[in-house]
Coordinates of C-alpha atoms and ligand atoms in Angstrom, one line a residue:
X1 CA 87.6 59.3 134.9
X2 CA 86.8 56.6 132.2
X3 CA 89.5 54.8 129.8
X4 CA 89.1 54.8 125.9
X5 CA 91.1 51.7 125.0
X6 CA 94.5 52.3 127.3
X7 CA 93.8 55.9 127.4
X8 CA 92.6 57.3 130.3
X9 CA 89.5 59.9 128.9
X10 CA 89.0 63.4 131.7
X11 CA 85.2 63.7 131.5
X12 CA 85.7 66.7 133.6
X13 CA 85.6 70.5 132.5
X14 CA 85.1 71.9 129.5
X15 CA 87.0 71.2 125.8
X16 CA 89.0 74.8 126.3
X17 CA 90.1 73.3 129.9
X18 CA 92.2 71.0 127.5
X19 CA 94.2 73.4 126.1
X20 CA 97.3 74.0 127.4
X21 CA 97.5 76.6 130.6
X22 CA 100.0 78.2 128.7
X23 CA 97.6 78.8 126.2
X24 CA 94.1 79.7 127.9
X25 CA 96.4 82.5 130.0
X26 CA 96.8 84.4 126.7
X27 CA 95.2 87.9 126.3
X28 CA 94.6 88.0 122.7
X29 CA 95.9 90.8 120.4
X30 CA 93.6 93.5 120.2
X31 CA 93.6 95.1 116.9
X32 CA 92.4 98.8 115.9
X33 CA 88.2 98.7 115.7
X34 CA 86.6 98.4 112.1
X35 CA 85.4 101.4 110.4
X36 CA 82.1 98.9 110.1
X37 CA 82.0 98.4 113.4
X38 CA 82.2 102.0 114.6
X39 CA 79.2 102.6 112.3
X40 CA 77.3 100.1 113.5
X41 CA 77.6 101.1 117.4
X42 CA 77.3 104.3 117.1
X43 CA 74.6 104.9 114.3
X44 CA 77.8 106.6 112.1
X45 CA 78.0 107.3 108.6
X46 CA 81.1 105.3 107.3
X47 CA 82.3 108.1 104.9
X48 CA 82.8 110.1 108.0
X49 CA 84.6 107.9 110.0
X50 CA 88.4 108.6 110.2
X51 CA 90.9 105.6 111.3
X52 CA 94.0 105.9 112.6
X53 CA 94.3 103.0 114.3
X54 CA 96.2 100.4 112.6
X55 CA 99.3 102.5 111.3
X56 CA 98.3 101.7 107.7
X57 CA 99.1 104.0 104.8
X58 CA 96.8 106.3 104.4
X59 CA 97.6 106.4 100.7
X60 CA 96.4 103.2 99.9
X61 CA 98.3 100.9 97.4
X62 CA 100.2 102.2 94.8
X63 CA 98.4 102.4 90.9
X64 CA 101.1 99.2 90.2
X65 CA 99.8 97.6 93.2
X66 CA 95.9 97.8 92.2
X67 CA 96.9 96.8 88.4
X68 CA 98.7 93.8 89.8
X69 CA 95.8 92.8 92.2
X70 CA 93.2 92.9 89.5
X71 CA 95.3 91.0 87.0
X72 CA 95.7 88.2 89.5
X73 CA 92.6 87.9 90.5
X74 CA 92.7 85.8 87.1
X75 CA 94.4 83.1 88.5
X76 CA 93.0 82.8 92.0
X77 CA 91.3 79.5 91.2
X78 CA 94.9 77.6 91.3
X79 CA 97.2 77.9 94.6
X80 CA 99.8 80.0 94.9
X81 CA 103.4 79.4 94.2
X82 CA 104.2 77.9 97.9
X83 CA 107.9 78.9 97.4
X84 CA 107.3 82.4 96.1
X85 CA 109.8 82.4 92.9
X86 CA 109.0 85.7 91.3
X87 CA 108.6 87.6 94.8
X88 CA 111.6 86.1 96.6
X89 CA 113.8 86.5 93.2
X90 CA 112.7 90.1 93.3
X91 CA 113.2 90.7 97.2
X92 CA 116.8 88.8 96.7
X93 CA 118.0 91.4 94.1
X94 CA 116.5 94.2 96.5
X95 CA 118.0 93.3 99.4
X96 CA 121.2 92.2 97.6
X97 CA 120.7 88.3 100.0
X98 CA 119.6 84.7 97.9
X99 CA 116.3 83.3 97.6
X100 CA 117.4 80.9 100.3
X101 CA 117.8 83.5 102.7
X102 CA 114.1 85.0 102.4
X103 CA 111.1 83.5 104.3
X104 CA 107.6 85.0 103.1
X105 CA 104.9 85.3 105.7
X106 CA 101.6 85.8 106.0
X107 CA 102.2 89.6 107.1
X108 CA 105.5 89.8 108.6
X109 CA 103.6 89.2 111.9
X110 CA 103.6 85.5 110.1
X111 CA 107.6 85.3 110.2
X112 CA 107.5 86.3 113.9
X113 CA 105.4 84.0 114.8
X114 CA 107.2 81.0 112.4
X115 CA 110.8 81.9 114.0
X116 CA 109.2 81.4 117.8
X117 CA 107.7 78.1 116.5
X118 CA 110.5 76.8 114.8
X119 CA 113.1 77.4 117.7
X120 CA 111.0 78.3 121.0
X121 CA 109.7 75.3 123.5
X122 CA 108.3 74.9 126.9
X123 CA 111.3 76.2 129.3
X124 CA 113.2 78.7 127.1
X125 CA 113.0 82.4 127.4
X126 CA 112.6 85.3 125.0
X127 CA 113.7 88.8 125.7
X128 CA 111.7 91.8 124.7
X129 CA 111.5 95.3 125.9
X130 CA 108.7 96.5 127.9
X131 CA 106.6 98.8 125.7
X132 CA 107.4 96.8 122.5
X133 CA 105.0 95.5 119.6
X134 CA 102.7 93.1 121.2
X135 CA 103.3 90.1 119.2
X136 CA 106.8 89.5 121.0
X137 CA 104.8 88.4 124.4
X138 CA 101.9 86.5 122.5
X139 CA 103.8 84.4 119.9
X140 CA 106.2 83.4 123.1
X141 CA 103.6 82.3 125.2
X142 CA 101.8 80.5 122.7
X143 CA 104.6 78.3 122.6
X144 CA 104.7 77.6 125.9
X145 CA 108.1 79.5 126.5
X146 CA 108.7 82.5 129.3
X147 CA 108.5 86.0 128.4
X148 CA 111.2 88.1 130.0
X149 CA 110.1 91.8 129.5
X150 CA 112.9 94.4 130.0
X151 CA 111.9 97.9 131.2
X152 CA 111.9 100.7 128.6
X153 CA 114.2 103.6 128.7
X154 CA 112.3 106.9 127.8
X155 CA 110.0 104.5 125.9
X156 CA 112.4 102.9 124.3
X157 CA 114.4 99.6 124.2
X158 CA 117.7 99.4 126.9
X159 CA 119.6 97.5 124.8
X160 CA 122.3 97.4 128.0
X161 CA 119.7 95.7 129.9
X162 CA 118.1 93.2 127.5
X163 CA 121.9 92.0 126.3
X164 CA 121.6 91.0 130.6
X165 CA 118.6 89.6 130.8
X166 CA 120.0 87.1 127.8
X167 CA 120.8 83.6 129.9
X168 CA 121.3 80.1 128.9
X169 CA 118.3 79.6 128.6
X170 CA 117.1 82.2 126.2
X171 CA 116.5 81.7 122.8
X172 CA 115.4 84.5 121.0
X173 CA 115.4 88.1 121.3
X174 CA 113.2 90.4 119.1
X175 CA 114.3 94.3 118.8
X176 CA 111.5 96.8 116.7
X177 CA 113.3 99.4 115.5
X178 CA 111.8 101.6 115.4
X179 CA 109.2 100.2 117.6
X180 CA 105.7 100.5 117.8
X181 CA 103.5 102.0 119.8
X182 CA 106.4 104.7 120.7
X183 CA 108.2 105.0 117.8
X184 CA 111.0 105.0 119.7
X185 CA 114.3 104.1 117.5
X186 CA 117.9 102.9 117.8
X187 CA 120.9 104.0 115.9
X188 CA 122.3 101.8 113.8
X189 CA 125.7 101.4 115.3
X190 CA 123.9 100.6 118.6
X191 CA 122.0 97.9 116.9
X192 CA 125.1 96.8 116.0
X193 CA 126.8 96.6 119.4
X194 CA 124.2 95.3 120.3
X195 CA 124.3 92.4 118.1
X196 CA 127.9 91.9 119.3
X197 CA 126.7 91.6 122.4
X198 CA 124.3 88.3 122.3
X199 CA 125.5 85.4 122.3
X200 CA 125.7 83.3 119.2
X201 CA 123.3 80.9 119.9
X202 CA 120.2 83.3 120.6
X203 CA 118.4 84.6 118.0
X204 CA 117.7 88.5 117.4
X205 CA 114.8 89.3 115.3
X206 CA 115.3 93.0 114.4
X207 CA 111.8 94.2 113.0
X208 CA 112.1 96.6 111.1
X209 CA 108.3 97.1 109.7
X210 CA 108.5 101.0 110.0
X211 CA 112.1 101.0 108.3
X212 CA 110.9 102.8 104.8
X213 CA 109.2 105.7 106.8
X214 CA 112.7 106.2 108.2
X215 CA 115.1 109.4 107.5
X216 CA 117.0 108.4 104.5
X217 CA 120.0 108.5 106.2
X218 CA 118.7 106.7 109.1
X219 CA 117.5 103.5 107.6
X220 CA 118.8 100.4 108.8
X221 CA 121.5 98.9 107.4
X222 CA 120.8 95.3 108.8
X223 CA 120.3 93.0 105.9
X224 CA 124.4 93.5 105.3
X225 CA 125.1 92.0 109.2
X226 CA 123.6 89.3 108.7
X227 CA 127.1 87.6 107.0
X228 CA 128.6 88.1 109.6
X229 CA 125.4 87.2 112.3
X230 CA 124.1 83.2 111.7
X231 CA 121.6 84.1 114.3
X232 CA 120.1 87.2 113.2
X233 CA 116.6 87.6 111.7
X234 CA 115.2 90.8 110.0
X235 CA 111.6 90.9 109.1
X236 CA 110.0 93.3 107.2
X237 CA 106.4 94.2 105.6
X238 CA 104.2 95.2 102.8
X239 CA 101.7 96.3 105.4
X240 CA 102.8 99.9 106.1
X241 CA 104.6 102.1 103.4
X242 CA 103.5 99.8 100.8
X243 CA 100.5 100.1 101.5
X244 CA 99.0 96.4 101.8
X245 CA 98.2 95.7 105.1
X246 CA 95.1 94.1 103.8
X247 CA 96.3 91.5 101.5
X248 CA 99.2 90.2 104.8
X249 CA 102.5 89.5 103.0
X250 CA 105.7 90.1 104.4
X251 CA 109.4 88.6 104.8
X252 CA 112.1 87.2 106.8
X253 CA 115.7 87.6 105.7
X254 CA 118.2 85.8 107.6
X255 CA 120.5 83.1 107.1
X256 CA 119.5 79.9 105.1
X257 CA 119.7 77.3 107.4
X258 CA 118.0 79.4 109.7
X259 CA 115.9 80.2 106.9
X260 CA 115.0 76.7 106.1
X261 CA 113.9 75.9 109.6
X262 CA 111.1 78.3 109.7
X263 CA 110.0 76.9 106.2
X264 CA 109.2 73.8 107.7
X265 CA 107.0 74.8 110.1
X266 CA 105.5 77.5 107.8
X267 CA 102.1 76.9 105.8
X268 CA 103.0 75.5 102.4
X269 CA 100.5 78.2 100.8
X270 CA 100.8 81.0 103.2
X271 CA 101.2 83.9 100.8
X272 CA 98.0 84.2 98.6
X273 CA 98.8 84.9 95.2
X274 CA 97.2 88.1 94.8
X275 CA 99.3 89.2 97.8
X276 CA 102.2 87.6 96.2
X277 CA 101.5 89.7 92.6
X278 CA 100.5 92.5 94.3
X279 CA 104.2 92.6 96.7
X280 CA 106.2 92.4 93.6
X281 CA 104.4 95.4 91.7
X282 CA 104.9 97.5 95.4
X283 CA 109.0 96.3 95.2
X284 CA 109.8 98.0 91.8
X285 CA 107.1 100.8 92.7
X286 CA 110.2 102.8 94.4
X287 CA 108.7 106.4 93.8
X288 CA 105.2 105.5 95.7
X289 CA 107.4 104.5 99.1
X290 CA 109.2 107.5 98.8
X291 CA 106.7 109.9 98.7
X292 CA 104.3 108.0 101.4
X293 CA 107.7 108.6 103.7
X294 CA 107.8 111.9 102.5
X295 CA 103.9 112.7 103.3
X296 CA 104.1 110.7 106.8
X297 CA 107.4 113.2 107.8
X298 CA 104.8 116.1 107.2
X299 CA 102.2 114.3 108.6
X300 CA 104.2 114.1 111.6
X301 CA 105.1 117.4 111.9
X302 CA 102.2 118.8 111.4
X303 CA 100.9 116.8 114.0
X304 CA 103.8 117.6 116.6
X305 CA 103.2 120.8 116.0
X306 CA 99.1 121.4 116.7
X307 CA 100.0 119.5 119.9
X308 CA 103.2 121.8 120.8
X309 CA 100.1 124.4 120.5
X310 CA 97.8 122.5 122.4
X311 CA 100.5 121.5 125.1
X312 CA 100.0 118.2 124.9
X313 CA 103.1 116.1 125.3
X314 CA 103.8 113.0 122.8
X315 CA 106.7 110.8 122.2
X316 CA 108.6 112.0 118.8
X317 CA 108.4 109.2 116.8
X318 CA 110.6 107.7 113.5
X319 CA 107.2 105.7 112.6
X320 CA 103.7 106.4 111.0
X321 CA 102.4 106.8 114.4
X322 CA 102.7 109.6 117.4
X323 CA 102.4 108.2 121.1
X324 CA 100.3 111.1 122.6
X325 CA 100.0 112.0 126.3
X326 CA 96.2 112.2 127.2
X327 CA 95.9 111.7 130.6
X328 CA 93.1 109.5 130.3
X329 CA 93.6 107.0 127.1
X330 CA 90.3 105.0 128.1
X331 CA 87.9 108.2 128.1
X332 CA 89.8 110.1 125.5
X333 CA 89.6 107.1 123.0
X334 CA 86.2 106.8 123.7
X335 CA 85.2 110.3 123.0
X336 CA 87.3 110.3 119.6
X337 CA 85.3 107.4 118.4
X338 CA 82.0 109.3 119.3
X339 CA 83.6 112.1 117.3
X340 CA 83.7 109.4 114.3
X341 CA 87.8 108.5 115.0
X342 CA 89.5 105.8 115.6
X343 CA 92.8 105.9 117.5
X344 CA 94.8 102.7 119.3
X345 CA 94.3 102.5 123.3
X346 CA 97.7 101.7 124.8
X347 CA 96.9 101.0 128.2
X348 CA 97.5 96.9 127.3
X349 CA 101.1 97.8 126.3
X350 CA 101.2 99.5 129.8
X351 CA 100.5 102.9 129.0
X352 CA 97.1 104.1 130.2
X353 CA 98.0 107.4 129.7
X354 CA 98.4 107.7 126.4
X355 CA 96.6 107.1 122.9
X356 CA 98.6 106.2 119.5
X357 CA 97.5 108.0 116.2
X358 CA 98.0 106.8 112.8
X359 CA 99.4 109.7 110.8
X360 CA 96.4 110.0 108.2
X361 CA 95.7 112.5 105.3
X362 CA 96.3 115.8 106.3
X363 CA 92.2 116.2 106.8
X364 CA 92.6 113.3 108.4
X365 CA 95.0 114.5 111.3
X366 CA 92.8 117.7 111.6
X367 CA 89.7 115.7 112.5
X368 CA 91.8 114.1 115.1
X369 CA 93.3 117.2 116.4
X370 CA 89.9 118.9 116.7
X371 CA 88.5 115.5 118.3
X372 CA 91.4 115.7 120.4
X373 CA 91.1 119.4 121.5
X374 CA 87.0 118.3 122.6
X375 CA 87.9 115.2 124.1
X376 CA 90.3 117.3 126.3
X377 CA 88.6 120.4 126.6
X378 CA 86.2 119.9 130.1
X379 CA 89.2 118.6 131.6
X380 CA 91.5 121.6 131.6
Ligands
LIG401 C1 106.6 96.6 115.0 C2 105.6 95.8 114.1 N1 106.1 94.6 113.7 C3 105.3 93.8 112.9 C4 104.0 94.2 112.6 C5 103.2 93.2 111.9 O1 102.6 93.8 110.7 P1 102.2 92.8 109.5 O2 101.9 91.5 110.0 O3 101.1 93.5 108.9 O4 103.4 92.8 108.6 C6 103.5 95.4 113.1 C7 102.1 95.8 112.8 O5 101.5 96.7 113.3 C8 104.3 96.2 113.9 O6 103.9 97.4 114.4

């Protein structure tokens, strides 16, 4: 130990020993491989490679979206509006809430990640179900703050349970509905109890980034609780049916003062404004969302049904994504990429078994399925 002025300087270990244990026990996100990088292993043509990996809309951006992008490529050389005026005026009359009620993020992985570093610290708890989108456990502990993981009920979230496991010391609470990887979902009026149920001074961050693929009927009212709920939080995305996963934009809406605490610990430029431009076009581009939904519900089926005929088991799922039983999700991934596709390995969100497909094109979800039928073929 040596002392640089009155501070006493560790000459020991390495720099990353400095970093907070909290922070060197994180296992970081792992995201759906690159096409490029599937290519590149394998010696693969990348026109052949199919990914289903990363729930993204196989449709692309919408013709709006792609005009907007290109026109504000024009202005990239200034920043972006750091408050978001046009978008957040927009998102305000869509969600019928104020611009002081919307927080933009980069993604709405971004807003997650702002509401645990605005209100979590060293000590405080956050409730999540086991199973649940794996940003809940990683922005927690990257605060220093305990994870409390709730077990699943056939895959899904036990509300019941979780409203237990809230104590004194809990903070925040974060619900996907539905979730991902199970695409497991909660009726609305259970939300709702639910929300009853916490206390008023924990947060609940409902995500709802899979809420436009839902049945019309089904989608979730929770923008109109939150007059009634100070402490609720309800993030959503331009990453999935909007079909700009790419650009990372996406929004809180909650109430203001909760609202202006994430904004001080957000980025002042977070949103680029291409992503900005190109949000606004997919808002008013209504018809585009609709039919993506409308494609994914056939996507789905489709899907459900060529595994009925196969006999493989999955979880039926409200998302852009099926939760299918393999056996073996290690081997069974790996022989799909050799077969030029991409699907998710689960086994990190505690399910080895299984593998979680993207609904893609319907060409798409055939190479799959006849990847799938190979991969499982010596085994039965
Ligand atoms: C449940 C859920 N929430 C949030 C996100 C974050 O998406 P993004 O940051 O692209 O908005 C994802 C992405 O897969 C997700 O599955």
């Amino acid at each position: 130990m040596t002392t640089h002025g009155s501070r006493p300087v560790t000459r020991e270990g390495t720099p990353a020993a400095l970093a907070p244990d909290y922070v060197r026990r994180i296992a970081p996100y792992v995201p759906g491989k690159p096409i490029e990088e599937l290519a590149r292993e394998h010696g693969l043509d990348e026109e052949r490679i199919v990914k289903l990996a990363s729930n993204e809309n196989p449709r692309g951006p919408s013709p709006r979206a792609r005009e907007a992008i290109v026109s504000a490529c024009a202005g990239i050389t200034r920043y972006p509006d750091g408050n978001g005026f046009a978008l957040k005026t927009a998102i305000a009359a869509h969600y019928g809430v104020e611009r002081e009620q919307i927080v933009l993020g980069n993604g709405s992985n971004d807003v997650l990640e702002l509401a645990t570093q605005a209100f979590l610290r060293p000590g405080d708890e956050a409730v999540y179900a086991q199973h649940a989108f794996a940003v809940y456990p990683l922005a927690t502990q990257a605060r220093g703050a305990t994870g409390v993981e709730v077990p699943a009920r056939d895959f899904g979230h036990d509300l019941e349970r979780m409203a237990q496991a809230i104590n004194l010391r809990t903070r925040i609470v974060f619900v996907a509905n539905p979730n991902n990887p199970t695409g497991t979902w909660i009726a609305p009026s259970e939300v709702k109890a639910f929300l009853e149920a916490v206390p008023r001074d924990c947060l609940v961050v409902l995500d709802e980034a899979y809420d436009e693929y839902l049945e019309p009927a089904q989608r979730s009212p929770g923008v109109s609780w939150l007059a009634e709920h100070a402490n609720l939080i309800v993030s959503r995305t331009f990453s999935k049916a909007y079909g700009l996963a790419g650009l990372r934009v996406g929004f809180g809406l909650m109430n203001a003062p909760v609202a202006d605490m994430l904004n001080r610990v957000r980025q002042p430029f977070n949103v680029s404004s291409v992503a900005q431009a190109a949000a606004l076009a997919a808002l008013h581009d209504v018809d585009y969302v609709v039919e993506s939904a409308r494609l994914n519900r056939a996507g789905l089926a489709e899907l459900g049904a060529a595994l009925d005929a196969m006999g493989v088991r999955y979880v039926p799922s409200h998302g852009n994504f099926l939760l299918v039983h393999v056996g073996e999700g290690g081997r069974v991934y790996e022989h799909l990429l050799r077969e030029g596709v991409i699907v998710r390995p689960v086994a990190n969100y505690g399910l080895p078994e299984h593998v979680r497909v993207t609904v893609g094109l319907p060409e798409e979800n055939r190479r799959f399925l006849a990847a799938l039928e190979s991969a499982l073929a010596p085994a039965r």
